[in-house]
Short mmCIF file of C-alpha atoms in Angstrom, two decimals:
data_model
loop_
_atom_site.label_atom_id
_atom_site.label_comp_id
_atom_site.label_asym_id
_atom_site.label_seq_id
_atom_site.Cartn_x
_atom_site.Cartn_y
_atom_site.Cartn_z
CA MET A 22 -25.93 59.49 32.19
CA VAL A 23 -26.72 58.36 28.66
CA SER A 24 -27.94 61.00 26.23
CA GLN A 25 -29.95 60.10 23.16
CA SER A 26 -30.85 62.21 20.16
CA PHE A 27 -33.45 61.65 17.49
CA MET A 28 -33.66 63.08 13.99
CA ALA A 29 -37.18 64.31 13.32
CA THR A 30 -38.88 64.37 9.94
CA HIS A 31 -38.35 67.20 7.47
CA GLY A 32 -39.42 70.57 8.81
CA ARG A 33 -38.89 69.66 12.45
CA LYS A 34 -35.96 70.47 14.73
CA ARG A 35 -33.70 67.95 16.38
CA VAL A 36 -35.09 67.04 19.77
CA GLN A 37 -32.94 65.74 22.61
CA ALA A 38 -34.46 63.10 24.86
CA GLN A 39 -34.98 63.92 28.48
CA ALA A 40 -32.49 62.55 30.98
CA PRO A 41 -33.70 59.53 32.96
CA HIS A 42 -34.84 60.27 36.47
CA ARG A 43 -32.29 59.37 39.14
CA ALA A 44 -33.29 58.77 42.70
CA LYS A 45 -31.66 61.12 45.17
CA VAL A 46 -29.85 59.39 48.01
CA SER A 47 -29.53 61.18 51.33
CA LEU A 48 -26.58 60.29 53.52
CA SER A 49 -26.49 60.61 57.22
CA LYS A 50 -24.00 62.87 58.97
CA GLU A 51 -21.86 59.92 60.07
CA ALA A 52 -21.81 58.45 56.53
CA ARG A 53 -20.79 61.79 55.03
CA ALA A 54 -18.02 62.13 57.62
CA ALA A 55 -16.77 58.61 56.93
CA LEU A 56 -16.83 59.20 53.16
CA THR A 57 -14.94 62.49 53.53
CA ALA A 58 -12.33 60.85 55.76
CA GLN A 59 -11.90 58.03 53.25
CA ARG A 60 -11.39 60.49 50.39
CA ARG A 61 -8.88 62.53 52.36
CA ASP A 62 -6.96 59.41 53.34
CA LYS A 63 -6.74 58.24 49.70
CA SER A 64 -5.67 61.70 48.58
CA PHE A 65 -3.01 61.88 51.29
CA ARG A 66 -1.60 58.45 50.44
CA PHE A 67 -1.59 59.30 46.72
CA LYS A 68 0.30 62.56 47.31
CA THR A 69 2.73 60.81 49.65
CA ASP A 70 3.55 58.17 47.01
CA LEU A 71 4.01 60.87 44.38
CA HIS A 72 6.36 62.79 46.66
CA SER A 73 8.40 59.66 47.38
CA ALA A 74 8.60 58.86 43.67
CA ARG A 75 9.76 62.40 42.87
CA SER A 76 12.41 62.21 45.56
CA GLU A 77 13.71 58.90 44.21
CA ILE A 78 13.73 60.25 40.65
CA ASP A 79 15.64 63.35 41.77
CA GLU A 80 18.25 61.24 43.55
CA THR A 81 18.54 58.94 40.53
CA MET A 82 18.99 61.88 38.16
CA LYS A 83 21.66 63.39 40.41
CA SER A 84 23.50 60.07 40.52
CA ILE A 85 23.34 59.64 36.72
CA ALA A 86 24.43 63.24 36.10
CA SER A 87 27.43 62.97 38.42
CA SER A 88 28.58 59.54 37.23
CA HIS A 89 28.28 60.31 33.50
CA HIS A 90 29.33 63.99 33.69
CA LYS A 91 26.06 65.25 32.23
CA SER A 92 24.01 68.26 33.22
CA PHE A 93 21.00 67.77 35.48
CA ARG A 94 18.74 69.29 32.82
CA ARG A 95 20.04 66.87 30.19
CA VAL A 96 19.28 63.83 32.37
CA GLN A 97 15.90 65.28 33.30
CA ASN A 98 14.95 65.74 29.65
CA GLU A 99 16.06 62.21 28.79
CA LEU A 100 14.08 60.61 31.62
CA CYS A 101 10.91 62.71 31.56
CA MET A 102 9.76 61.84 28.04
CA GLY A 103 6.03 61.77 28.66
CA ARG A 104 5.51 65.27 27.32
CA GLY A 105 7.35 64.54 24.11
CA MET A 106 5.27 61.40 23.49
CA LEU A 107 2.15 63.54 23.04
CA ARG A 108 3.70 65.64 20.28
CA TYR A 109 3.33 64.69 16.65
CA GLN A 110 5.03 66.28 13.69
CA ARG A 111 2.74 67.71 11.04
CA SER A 112 3.35 66.19 7.64
CA LYS A 113 0.67 67.90 5.53
CA LEU A 114 1.99 70.74 3.35
CA ASN A 115 0.24 74.09 3.12
CA ALA A 116 0.59 77.03 0.78
CA TRP A 117 1.77 79.48 3.47
CA ASN A 118 4.74 77.28 4.45
CA ALA A 119 5.61 76.84 0.78
CA PHE A 120 5.43 80.61 0.27
CA CYS A 121 7.73 81.27 3.27
CA TRP A 122 10.17 78.65 2.02
CA LYS A 123 10.30 80.30 -1.39
CA LYS A 124 10.88 83.76 0.10
CA ARG A 125 13.55 82.32 2.42
CA ALA A 126 15.36 80.77 -0.52
CA GLN A 127 15.34 84.10 -2.35
CA GLU A 128 16.72 85.92 0.70
CA LYS A 129 19.40 83.27 1.06
CA GLU A 130 20.53 83.85 -2.52
CA ASN A 131 20.93 87.52 -1.66
CA GLY A 132 23.28 86.67 1.20
CA ALA A 133 20.89 86.79 4.18
CA THR A 134 21.47 83.96 6.68
CA GLY A 135 20.33 83.05 10.17
CA LYS A 136 17.06 82.19 11.90
CA ALA A 137 16.11 85.84 12.26
CA VAL A 138 15.59 86.12 8.50
CA LEU A 139 12.68 83.68 8.54
CA GLN A 140 11.13 85.37 11.55
CA GLU A 141 11.25 88.73 9.81
CA LEU A 142 9.68 87.25 6.68
CA VAL A 143 6.77 85.86 8.69
CA LYS A 144 6.14 89.14 10.51
CA ASP A 145 6.43 91.34 7.42
CA GLU A 146 3.01 92.68 6.38
CA GLU A 147 4.11 93.06 2.76
CA ASN A 148 4.67 89.32 2.54
CA HIS A 149 1.21 88.68 3.98
CA ALA A 150 -0.30 90.99 1.36
CA GLU A 151 1.66 89.30 -1.42
CA TYR A 152 0.51 85.87 -0.23
CA ARG A 153 -3.16 86.95 -0.21
CA GLN A 154 -2.84 88.08 -3.83
CA LEU A 155 -1.69 84.65 -5.01
CA THR A 156 -4.11 82.70 -7.17
CA GLU A 157 -4.99 79.05 -6.60
CA VAL A 158 -2.88 78.02 -9.57
CA GLU A 159 0.18 79.80 -8.14
CA LYS A 160 -0.38 78.23 -4.71
CA THR A 161 -0.66 74.77 -6.30
CA SER A 162 2.59 75.37 -8.19
CA LEU A 163 4.33 76.48 -4.97
CA LEU A 164 3.09 73.38 -3.16
CA ALA A 165 4.36 71.10 -5.92
CA GLU A 166 7.79 72.77 -5.89
CA TYR A 167 7.97 72.62 -2.08
CA ALA A 168 6.95 68.95 -2.06
CA GLU A 169 9.69 68.12 -4.57
CA HIS A 170 12.22 69.98 -2.42
CA LYS A 171 11.25 68.04 0.71
CA GLU A 172 11.38 64.74 -1.16
CA THR A 173 14.87 65.55 -2.45
CA LYS A 174 15.98 66.59 1.03
CA SER A 175 14.73 63.36 2.62
CA SER A 176 15.76 60.82 -0.06
CA GLY A 177 18.20 62.68 -2.32
CA ILE A 178 21.81 61.56 -2.70
CA ARG A 179 24.27 63.41 -0.48
CA ILE A 180 27.10 64.93 -2.51
CA SER A 181 29.87 65.56 0.04
CA VAL A 182 31.38 62.98 2.40
CA LYS A 183 30.72 65.21 5.39
CA ALA A 184 27.04 65.45 4.50
CA LYS A 185 26.79 61.66 4.25
CA VAL A 186 28.42 61.06 7.63
CA ASN A 187 26.33 63.75 9.33
CA ASP A 188 23.13 62.39 7.82
CA VAL A 189 23.86 58.84 9.01
CA THR A 190 24.94 59.98 12.48
CA GLN A 191 21.95 62.23 13.08
CA THR A 192 19.46 59.70 11.72
CA LEU A 193 20.80 56.86 13.86
CA LYS A 194 20.89 59.08 16.93
CA ALA A 195 17.28 60.09 16.38
CA VAL A 196 16.18 56.50 15.78
CA GLU A 197 18.04 55.09 18.79
CA ASN A 198 17.29 57.75 21.40
CA GLU A 199 14.66 60.32 20.55
CA ALA A 200 12.28 59.01 17.94
CA SER A 201 11.72 55.29 18.06
CA LEU A 202 13.65 52.47 19.62
CA THR A 203 14.36 53.57 23.19
CA ASN A 204 11.00 55.24 23.64
CA LEU A 205 9.27 52.32 21.92
CA ARG A 206 10.78 49.95 24.46
CA ALA A 207 9.69 52.23 27.31
CA ARG A 208 6.13 52.35 25.98
CA THR A 209 5.58 48.78 24.78
CA GLY A 210 8.53 46.67 26.00
CA ALA A 211 9.60 45.84 22.42
CA GLU A 212 13.29 44.91 22.05
CA THR A 213 15.36 45.82 18.97
CA ILE A 214 18.79 45.03 17.48
CA LEU A 215 20.14 47.39 14.82
CA TYR A 216 23.24 47.02 12.64
CA THR A 217 24.41 49.74 10.24
CA THR A 218 27.42 49.79 7.95
CA ARG A 219 28.57 51.61 4.86
CA GLY A 220 27.67 50.31 1.41
CA SER A 221 30.49 51.92 -0.59
CA THR A 222 34.12 52.87 -0.11
CA ASP A 223 33.54 56.62 -0.61
CA CYS A 224 31.90 56.97 2.82
CA PRO A 225 34.37 56.71 5.75
CA LEU A 226 31.77 55.43 8.19
CA ARG A 227 32.46 52.94 10.96
CA GLY A 228 29.96 50.18 11.55
CA VAL A 229 27.37 50.75 14.24
CA ALA A 230 25.77 48.07 16.43
CA PHE A 231 22.85 49.04 18.66
CA ALA A 232 20.66 46.91 20.91
CA THR A 233 18.12 47.80 23.53
CA GLU A 234 18.79 46.85 27.13
CA GLY A 235 16.82 43.60 27.09
CA VAL A 236 18.76 42.03 24.17
CA CYS A 237 22.15 43.74 24.47
CA ASP A 238 23.89 40.41 25.28
CA PHE A 239 21.74 38.17 23.05
CA MET A 240 24.12 37.85 20.09
CA SER A 241 27.24 37.20 22.18
CA THR A 242 25.73 34.76 24.71
CA VAL A 243 22.97 32.92 22.83
CA MET A 244 24.11 33.11 19.19
CA ASN A 245 27.84 33.16 20.07
CA VAL A 246 28.39 35.93 17.51
CA ASP A 247 30.42 39.03 18.23
CA SER A 248 28.66 42.19 17.07
CA GLN A 249 31.83 43.84 15.77
CA ASP A 250 32.69 40.73 13.75
CA LEU A 251 29.20 40.71 12.29
CA VAL A 252 29.39 44.40 11.36
CA SER A 253 32.82 43.91 9.82
CA LYS A 254 31.66 41.00 7.66
CA MET A 255 28.48 42.85 6.74
CA GLU A 256 30.60 45.81 5.60
CA GLY A 257 32.75 43.59 3.39
CA PHE A 258 29.67 41.89 1.94
CA SER A 259 27.94 45.21 1.17
CA VAL A 260 31.05 46.58 -0.54
CA GLN A 261 32.42 43.54 -2.39
CA GLY A 262 29.80 40.81 -2.07
CA MET A 263 30.22 37.33 -0.57
CA GLN A 264 33.95 37.18 -1.29
CA GLY A 265 34.56 40.59 0.22
CA ALA A 266 33.00 39.61 3.55
CA ALA A 267 35.56 36.86 4.07
CA LYS A 268 38.52 38.82 2.68
CA ASN A 269 37.80 41.94 4.69
CA HIS A 270 37.60 40.01 7.96
CA GLN A 271 40.63 37.89 7.09
CA LYS A 272 42.77 40.93 6.25
CA ARG A 273 41.92 42.69 9.47
CA THR A 274 42.61 39.66 11.66
CA SER A 275 45.85 38.97 9.82
CA ALA A 276 47.01 42.57 10.26
CA ILE A 277 46.25 42.55 14.00
CA ARG A 278 48.00 39.19 14.50
CA SER A 279 51.07 40.58 12.76
CA ALA A 280 51.02 43.67 14.98
CA ILE A 281 50.76 41.51 18.12
CA ARG A 282 53.72 39.37 17.01
CA ASP A 283 55.79 42.51 16.43
CA GLU A 284 54.94 43.82 19.91
CA ILE A 285 55.84 40.48 21.53
CA ASN A 286 59.20 40.20 19.74
CA LYS A 287 60.01 43.87 20.34
CA ALA A 288 59.38 43.57 24.08
CA LEU A 289 61.37 40.30 24.25
CA ARG A 290 64.40 41.91 22.57
CA GLU A 291 64.24 44.87 24.93
CA ILE A 292 64.23 42.77 28.11
CA THR A 293 66.83 40.23 26.91
CA GLN A 294 69.10 42.72 25.08
CA ASP A 295 69.31 40.15 22.28
CA PRO A 296 68.52 41.62 18.86
CA LYS A 297 67.84 38.13 17.47
CA ALA A 298 65.43 37.02 20.20
CA ARG A 299 62.11 35.73 18.90
CA MET A 300 58.98 34.20 20.38
CA HIS A 301 58.67 30.43 19.84
CA TRP A 302 55.16 29.24 20.59
CA ALA A 303 55.81 25.54 19.98
CA HIS A 304 59.02 25.49 22.08
CA TYR A 305 58.19 28.36 24.43
CA TRP A 306 59.66 26.68 27.52
CA ARG A 307 62.91 25.50 25.96
CA ASN A 308 63.74 28.39 23.61
CA VAL A 309 62.42 31.31 25.67
CA VAL A 310 61.97 30.51 29.37
CA GLN A 311 65.04 28.31 29.81
CA ARG A 312 67.23 30.39 27.56
CA TYR A 313 66.39 33.92 28.74
CA LEU A 314 64.72 33.30 32.16
CA VAL A 315 61.68 35.40 31.24
CA VAL A 316 57.94 34.67 31.25
CA VAL A 317 54.83 36.38 29.91
CA GLU A 318 52.85 38.20 32.60
CA GLY A 319 49.21 39.35 32.37
CA TRP A 320 47.92 37.07 29.62
CA PRO A 321 44.05 36.91 29.76
CA ASP A 322 42.55 33.71 31.14
CA ASN A 323 39.81 33.54 28.49
CA ILE A 324 42.33 33.31 25.62
CA PRO A 325 44.53 30.19 25.32
CA PHE A 326 48.28 30.83 25.46
CA VAL A 327 49.04 29.29 22.08
CA ASN A 328 50.09 30.43 18.64
CA LEU A 329 48.03 33.40 17.46
CA SER A 330 47.06 31.52 14.32
CA SER A 331 45.29 28.96 16.51
CA VAL A 332 43.52 31.55 18.67
CA SER A 333 39.91 32.50 17.93
CA SER A 334 39.60 34.89 15.00
CA ALA A 335 37.29 37.21 16.95
CA LEU A 336 38.49 40.73 16.27
CA PRO A 337 37.68 42.07 19.77
CA ASP A 338 39.91 39.42 21.39
CA LEU A 339 42.80 40.19 19.07
CA GLU A 340 42.34 43.95 19.46
CA MET A 341 42.25 43.51 23.23
CA LEU A 342 45.54 41.58 23.13
CA LEU A 343 47.15 44.28 21.00
CA ARG A 344 45.99 47.04 23.35
CA LYS A 345 47.31 45.17 26.40
CA TRP A 346 50.73 44.59 24.83
CA GLN A 347 50.94 48.25 23.76
CA SER A 348 49.93 49.49 27.23
CA HIS A 349 52.26 46.96 28.93
CA ALA A 350 49.35 45.31 30.73
CA ILE A 351 50.82 42.15 29.17
CA HIS A 352 54.63 42.14 29.37
CA TRP A 353 57.73 40.03 29.76
CA ARG A 354 59.01 39.55 33.31
CA ARG A 355 62.39 38.27 34.45
CA ILE A 356 62.46 35.36 36.90
CA GLU A 357 65.10 34.28 39.39
CA GLU A 358 66.69 30.85 39.65
CA ASP A 359 64.50 29.70 42.54
CA GLU A 360 61.34 30.72 40.68
CA TYR A 361 62.61 28.97 37.57
CA GLU A 362 63.19 25.77 39.56
CA LYS A 363 59.65 25.98 40.93
CA LEU A 364 58.19 26.46 37.44
CA LEU A 365 60.33 23.58 36.13
CA GLN A 366 59.01 21.28 38.86
CA GLU A 367 55.42 22.24 38.05
CA ARG A 368 56.05 21.63 34.36
CA ASN A 369 57.53 18.19 35.04
CA GLU A 370 54.49 17.26 37.11
CA LYS A 371 52.17 18.34 34.30
CA LEU A 372 54.22 16.30 31.83
CA GLU A 373 53.90 13.24 34.06
CA ARG A 374 50.14 13.68 34.33
CA GLY A 375 49.78 14.32 30.60
CA ASP A 376 48.37 17.83 31.05
CA VAL A 377 51.18 19.21 28.88
CA VAL A 378 52.48 17.54 25.74
CA GLU A 379 56.00 18.52 24.74
CA GLU A 380 56.40 19.34 21.10
CA ARG A 381 58.87 17.12 19.24
CA ARG A 382 60.35 17.18 15.79
CA ARG A 383 58.66 15.06 13.16
CA THR A 384 60.36 11.69 12.59
CA ARG A 385 62.11 11.19 9.27
CA SER A 386 60.24 9.00 6.83
CA ASP A 387 63.35 6.81 6.23
CA LYS A 388 64.15 6.22 9.89
CA GLU A 389 65.81 2.83 10.65
CA LYS A 390 66.41 2.33 6.93
CA LYS A 391 69.88 1.99 5.50
CA ARG A 392 70.60 4.81 3.10
CA ASP A 393 72.62 3.91 -0.03
CA THR A 394 75.62 6.25 -0.26
CA THR A 395 77.35 4.48 -3.18
CA SER A 396 74.77 5.59 -5.67
CA GLN A 397 75.83 9.19 -5.26
CA SER A 398 77.53 10.19 -8.48
CA LYS A 399 80.89 11.88 -8.34
CA LYS A 400 81.07 15.47 -9.41
CA SER A 401 82.32 15.82 -12.96
CA TYR A 402 84.35 18.73 -14.22
CA LYS A 403 84.26 20.15 -17.73
CA SER A 404 87.92 21.21 -17.78
CA ALA A 405 90.81 18.77 -18.21
CA GLU A 406 92.58 17.37 -15.18
CA ILE A 407 96.07 18.42 -16.44
CA VAL A 408 96.63 21.57 -18.47
CA ALA A 409 99.93 22.04 -20.32
CA SER A 410 101.60 25.42 -19.93
CA ASP A 411 103.27 27.46 -22.68
CA GLU A 412 106.75 26.97 -21.17
CA GLU A 413 106.51 23.17 -21.56
CA ASP A 414 105.65 23.59 -25.22
CA GLU A 415 108.86 25.49 -25.76
#
């Protein structure tokens, strides 16, 4: 039904137009029965689908709670976010909130703490009477002071290190989970990648990389960029500029490579009982396998077994190697003579096919040239060849 209203001339009341006449339709008994049955069938199917969906959601929540060691209520609150989407935070300031804030600050200076203090201030009739006696000028002054306080709280510089870290952690948690990104993806399907790092050395904050489910593997698979490497270089750039990005990454990779080499040599000396044993990447077969009858076990397939300086400089790969050596997931293993003979035969076959190239010493630049030995000058001595003694003089 469409309602229309007309504004009359001066001195007359507003008159609402009459509703248009609608023809009344009379249904037969059979038609009414069929319509009722159709409605009941739709209602039944709707309730059945809702019940099935609730059962599936309950089973899913139980599975998530048990696998991630979270409470059922926690999982329920994270999944059922429809109620929270309808809530909006009020941003407009009012004089009563400013007055309560001022009174709360005064009570806090007197030593009163806790949430109960604010509740008592709101319920106190004396405070209500004092607020009603305020003039408009005093209320405007309170609002200005309260607005300045909120601006300082939201954008002011944090003094202590703990306050800085807490502010960053809570803000990122709210942005990722509660406030924006995850819920935004659920509502609109928008995907987001977020990188955060510290901008100065006085904040001991680790870099954070966040991506929604749809683009969580985008940087590593499509762009071939590791997120931790990107955060590390971004941290160096924000602290020291363009030069710092390269130096920071280079120092970290160099330190991890050195730690891996120490772990490899330490484990080799323990299994061989030779305090001078060292890993030789170029002559691994001749100087390590043949000499000590040991091989490396558990090396990852995605990382070439070559000198660490030639391996990819991706920090996660190097950190993974270091963790595996420290946990003995990668270790040295002794081999018997028959296993050594089998490995030797396989190596010879690879050498014949050209799959393995044996490292050789570089040829001297003067090879097959006759070297002149006569031009070498004899060593001259400053002292005389024969020295007379005192007895001969006598």
